[in-house]
GROMACS .gro file of N, CA and C in nm:
model
  207
    1MET      N    1   1.022  -0.748  -5.954
    1MET     CA    2   0.920  -0.720  -5.889
    1MET      C    3   0.810  -0.790  -5.920
    2ALA      N    4   0.786  -0.859  -6.029
    2ALA     CA    5   0.681  -0.975  -6.038
    2ALA      C    6   0.684  -1.090  -5.965
    3LEU      N    7   0.813  -1.115  -5.949
    3LEU     CA    8   0.816  -1.230  -5.870
    3LEU      C    9   0.835  -1.209  -5.732
    4GLU      N   10   0.842  -1.101  -5.692
    4GLU     CA   11   0.824  -1.040  -5.545
    4GLU      C   12   0.667  -1.038  -5.531
    5SER      N   13   0.613  -1.003  -5.602
    5SER     CA   14   0.466  -0.985  -5.586
    5SER      C   15   0.380  -1.144  -5.596
    6TYR      N   16   0.433  -1.205  -5.648
    6TYR     CA   17   0.394  -1.377  -5.682
    6TYR      C   18   0.417  -1.426  -5.529
    7GLN      N   19   0.549  -1.396  -5.494
    7GLN     CA   20   0.580  -1.469  -5.368
    7GLN      C   21   0.489  -1.406  -5.271
    8TYR      N   22   0.464  -1.284  -5.267
    8TYR     CA   23   0.406  -1.227  -5.159
    8TYR      C   24   0.241  -1.289  -5.151
    9LEU      N   25   0.208  -1.286  -5.266
    9LEU     CA   26   0.065  -1.354  -5.281
    9LEU      C   27   0.054  -1.493  -5.261
   10GLN      N   28   0.166  -1.549  -5.274
   10GLN     CA   29   0.176  -1.721  -5.242
   10GLN      C   30   0.164  -1.727  -5.077
   11GLU      N   31   0.247  -1.652  -5.034
   11GLU     CA   32   0.244  -1.640  -4.860
   11GLU      C   33   0.115  -1.613  -4.819
   12GLN      N   34   0.062  -1.506  -4.874
   12GLN     CA   35  -0.086  -1.472  -4.829
   12GLN      C   36  -0.176  -1.594  -4.848
   13VAL      N   37  -0.166  -1.654  -4.977
   13VAL     CA   38  -0.252  -1.770  -4.988
   13VAL      C   39  -0.233  -1.886  -4.868
   14GLU      N   40  -0.108  -1.909  -4.850
   14GLU     CA   41  -0.089  -2.020  -4.765
   14GLU      C   42  -0.106  -1.975  -4.607
   15GLU      N   43  -0.119  -1.830  -4.578
   15GLU     CA   44  -0.157  -1.807  -4.442
   15GLU      C   45  -0.296  -1.818  -4.445
   16GLN      N   46  -0.364  -1.792  -4.553
   16GLN     CA   47  -0.516  -1.813  -4.559
   16GLN      C   48  -0.566  -1.939  -4.528
   17LYS      N   49  -0.492  -2.031  -4.613
   17LYS     CA   50  -0.509  -2.181  -4.587
   17LYS      C   51  -0.501  -2.243  -4.438
   18ARG      N   52  -0.379  -2.198  -4.393
   18ARG     CA   53  -0.358  -2.211  -4.219
   18ARG      C   54  -0.470  -2.173  -4.130
   19GLN      N   55  -0.516  -2.052  -4.168
   19GLN     CA   56  -0.625  -1.990  -4.110
   19GLN      C   57  -0.761  -2.082  -4.111
   20ILE      N   58  -0.789  -2.127  -4.227
   20ILE     CA   59  -0.892  -2.179  -4.259
   20ILE      C   60  -0.885  -2.355  -4.199
   21ALA      N   61  -0.778  -2.393  -4.214
   21ALA     CA   62  -0.761  -2.531  -4.131
   21ALA      C   63  -0.793  -2.535  -3.981
   22THR      N   64  -0.731  -2.430  -3.927
   22THR     CA   65  -0.736  -2.378  -3.794
   22THR      C   66  -0.890  -2.379  -3.745
   23GLN      N   67  -0.957  -2.287  -3.825
   23GLN     CA   68  -1.114  -2.282  -3.811
   23GLN      C   69  -1.195  -2.377  -3.809
   24THR      N   70  -1.137  -2.468  -3.929
   24THR     CA   71  -1.234  -2.575  -3.962
   24THR      C   72  -1.214  -2.678  -3.833
   25ALA      N   73  -1.078  -2.679  -3.783
   25ALA     CA   74  -1.060  -2.803  -3.672
   25ALA      C   75  -1.161  -2.734  -3.546
   26ILE      N   76  -1.156  -2.610  -3.514
   26ILE     CA   77  -1.231  -2.539  -3.408
   26ILE      C   78  -1.379  -2.573  -3.433
   27LEU      N   79  -1.429  -2.570  -3.541
   27LEU     CA   80  -1.574  -2.579  -3.581
   27LEU      C   81  -1.597  -2.747  -3.576
   28GLU      N   82  -1.536  -2.827  -3.615
   28GLU     CA   83  -1.540  -2.973  -3.604
   28GLU      C   84  -1.543  -2.993  -3.463
   29ARG      N   85  -1.462  -2.970  -3.400
   29ARG     CA   86  -1.465  -2.968  -3.238
   29ARG      C   87  -1.589  -2.941  -3.189
   30MET      N   88  -1.624  -2.809  -3.210
   30MET     CA   89  -1.782  -2.756  -3.156
   30MET      C   90  -1.872  -2.838  -3.218
   31SER      N   91  -1.887  -2.905  -3.323
   31SER     CA   92  -1.994  -2.983  -3.386
   31SER      C   93  -1.998  -3.115  -3.294
   32TYR      N   94  -1.897  -3.159  -3.204
   32TYR     CA   95  -1.909  -3.278  -3.139
   32TYR      C   96  -1.877  -3.286  -3.000
   33GLU      N   97  -1.872  -3.163  -2.941
   33GLU     CA   98  -1.848  -3.134  -2.806
   33GLU      C   99  -1.924  -3.031  -2.748
   34ASP      N  100  -1.977  -3.050  -2.627
   34ASP     CA  101  -2.065  -2.957  -2.541
   34ASP      C  102  -1.939  -2.861  -2.489
   35THR      N  103  -1.986  -2.732  -2.532
   35THR     CA  104  -1.872  -2.634  -2.504
   35THR      C  105  -1.860  -2.599  -2.355
   36LEU      N  106  -1.988  -2.624  -2.293
   36LEU     CA  107  -1.999  -2.604  -2.125
   36LEU      C  108  -1.903  -2.708  -2.066
   37THR      N  109  -1.965  -2.862  -2.098
   37THR     CA  110  -1.919  -2.961  -2.015
   37THR      C  111  -1.762  -3.016  -2.065
   38GLY      N  112  -1.765  -3.000  -2.190
   38GLY     CA  113  -1.634  -3.073  -2.276
   38GLY      C  114  -1.676  -3.219  -2.310
   39VAL      N  115  -1.794  -3.228  -2.281
   39VAL     CA  116  -1.854  -3.400  -2.313
   39VAL      C  117  -1.883  -3.407  -2.455
   40TYR      N  118  -1.869  -3.530  -2.516
   40TYR     CA  119  -1.927  -3.535  -2.652
   40TYR      C  120  -2.064  -3.550  -2.652
   41ASN      N  121  -2.124  -3.492  -2.766
   41ASN     CA  122  -2.259  -3.483  -2.779
   41ASN      C  123  -2.318  -3.566  -2.880
   42ARG      N  124  -2.427  -3.586  -2.907
   42ARG     CA  125  -2.510  -3.677  -2.977
   42ARG      C  126  -2.433  -3.712  -3.108
   43ASN      N  127  -2.408  -3.591  -3.176
   43ASN     CA  128  -2.315  -3.600  -3.323
   43ASN      C  129  -2.219  -3.699  -3.307
   44LYS      N  130  -2.153  -3.702  -3.211
   44LYS     CA  131  -1.997  -3.770  -3.199
   44LYS      C  132  -2.056  -3.939  -3.154
   45PHE      N  133  -2.162  -3.947  -3.078
   45PHE     CA  134  -2.196  -4.069  -3.025
   45PHE      C  135  -2.258  -4.133  -3.182
   46ASN      N  136  -2.315  -4.068  -3.269
   46ASN     CA  137  -2.363  -4.122  -3.386
   46ASN      C  138  -2.263  -4.164  -3.497
   47GLU      N  139  -2.141  -4.088  -3.477
   47GLU     CA  140  -2.042  -4.107  -3.579
   47GLU      C  141  -1.964  -4.245  -3.513
   48THR      N  142  -1.956  -4.249  -3.403
   48THR     CA  143  -1.883  -4.365  -3.319
   48THR      C  144  -1.956  -4.471  -3.338
   49LEU      N  145  -2.088  -4.478  -3.336
   49LEU     CA  146  -2.186  -4.562  -3.336
   49LEU      C  147  -2.160  -4.629  -3.476
   50ASP      N  148  -2.171  -4.544  -3.566
   50ASP     CA  149  -2.158  -4.577  -3.734
   50ASP      C  150  -2.031  -4.643  -3.768
   51ALA      N  151  -1.932  -4.603  -3.688
   51ALA     CA  152  -1.784  -4.667  -3.729
   51ALA      C  153  -1.786  -4.810  -3.640
   52VAL      N  154  -1.858  -4.834  -3.545
   52VAL     CA  155  -1.842  -4.951  -3.481
   52VAL      C  156  -1.934  -5.053  -3.550
   53PHE      N  157  -2.041  -5.016  -3.607
   53PHE     CA  158  -2.133  -5.098  -3.681
   53PHE      C  159  -2.067  -5.150  -3.817
   54GLU      N  160  -1.977  -5.038  -3.897
   54GLU     CA  161  -1.911  -5.070  -3.982
   54GLU      C  162  -1.793  -5.202  -3.972
   55GLU      N  163  -1.722  -5.167  -3.852
   55GLU     CA  164  -1.641  -5.305  -3.831
   55GLU      C  165  -1.691  -5.399  -3.761
   56ASP      N  166  -1.819  -5.432  -3.737
   56ASP     CA  167  -1.889  -5.541  -3.688
   56ASP      C  168  -1.804  -5.622  -3.576
   57VAL      N  169  -1.780  -5.529  -3.460
   57VAL     CA  170  -1.729  -5.586  -3.342
   57VAL      C  171  -1.848  -5.594  -3.226
   58PRO      N  172  -1.832  -5.644  -3.122
   58PRO     CA  173  -1.916  -5.685  -3.027
   58PRO      C  174  -1.908  -5.532  -2.933
   59MET      N  175  -2.041  -5.488  -2.881
   59MET     CA  176  -2.002  -5.374  -2.830
   59MET      C  177  -2.135  -5.356  -2.730
   60GLY      N  178  -2.130  -5.268  -2.632
   60GLY     CA  179  -2.233  -5.253  -2.531
   60GLY      C  180  -2.258  -5.118  -2.500
   61VAL      N  181  -2.374  -5.068  -2.456
   61VAL     CA  182  -2.397  -4.929  -2.459
   61VAL      C  183  -2.461  -4.901  -2.309
   62ALA      N  184  -2.415  -4.789  -2.239
   62ALA     CA  185  -2.477  -4.766  -2.101
   62ALA      C  186  -2.537  -4.628  -2.105
   63CYS      N  187  -2.645  -4.596  -2.077
   63CYS     CA  188  -2.682  -4.482  -2.067
   63CYS      C  189  -2.721  -4.420  -1.936
   64PHE      N  190  -2.694  -4.280  -1.905
   64PHE     CA  191  -2.721  -4.243  -1.771
   64PHE      C  192  -2.811  -4.113  -1.801
   65ASP      N  193  -2.907  -4.069  -1.707
   65ASP     CA  194  -2.970  -3.944  -1.694
   65ASP      C  195  -2.903  -3.868  -1.628
   66LEU      N  196  -2.851  -3.759  -1.634
   66LEU     CA  197  -2.781  -3.683  -1.520
   66LEU      C  198  -2.871  -3.543  -1.487
   67ASN      N  199  -2.989  -3.539  -1.561
   67ASN     CA  200  -3.068  -3.429  -1.524
   67ASN      C  201  -3.120  -3.406  -1.369
   68GLY      N  202  -3.138  -3.514  -1.286
   68GLY     CA  203  -3.176  -3.519  -1.143
   68GLY      C  204  -3.040  -3.471  -1.086
   69LEU      N  205  -2.935  -3.460  -1.107
   69LEU     CA  206  -2.826  -3.435  -1.020
   69LEU      C  207  -2.787  -3.252  -0.999
   0.00000   0.00000   0.00000
């Protein structure tokens, strides 16, 4: 009986871990992506820019203003 209870609790913990991992992935995606357009936002830009600066590779940046469209 005790072993069955332990196994049940262990399964519950594993399920909760899976749910937390799924929700974490969703929240992380939401923090980098505009939900309406699916385009990366400023947070993703900053993270990518930091990674490029750490690697010290040549790069170029183009900026577009889409408000007038």
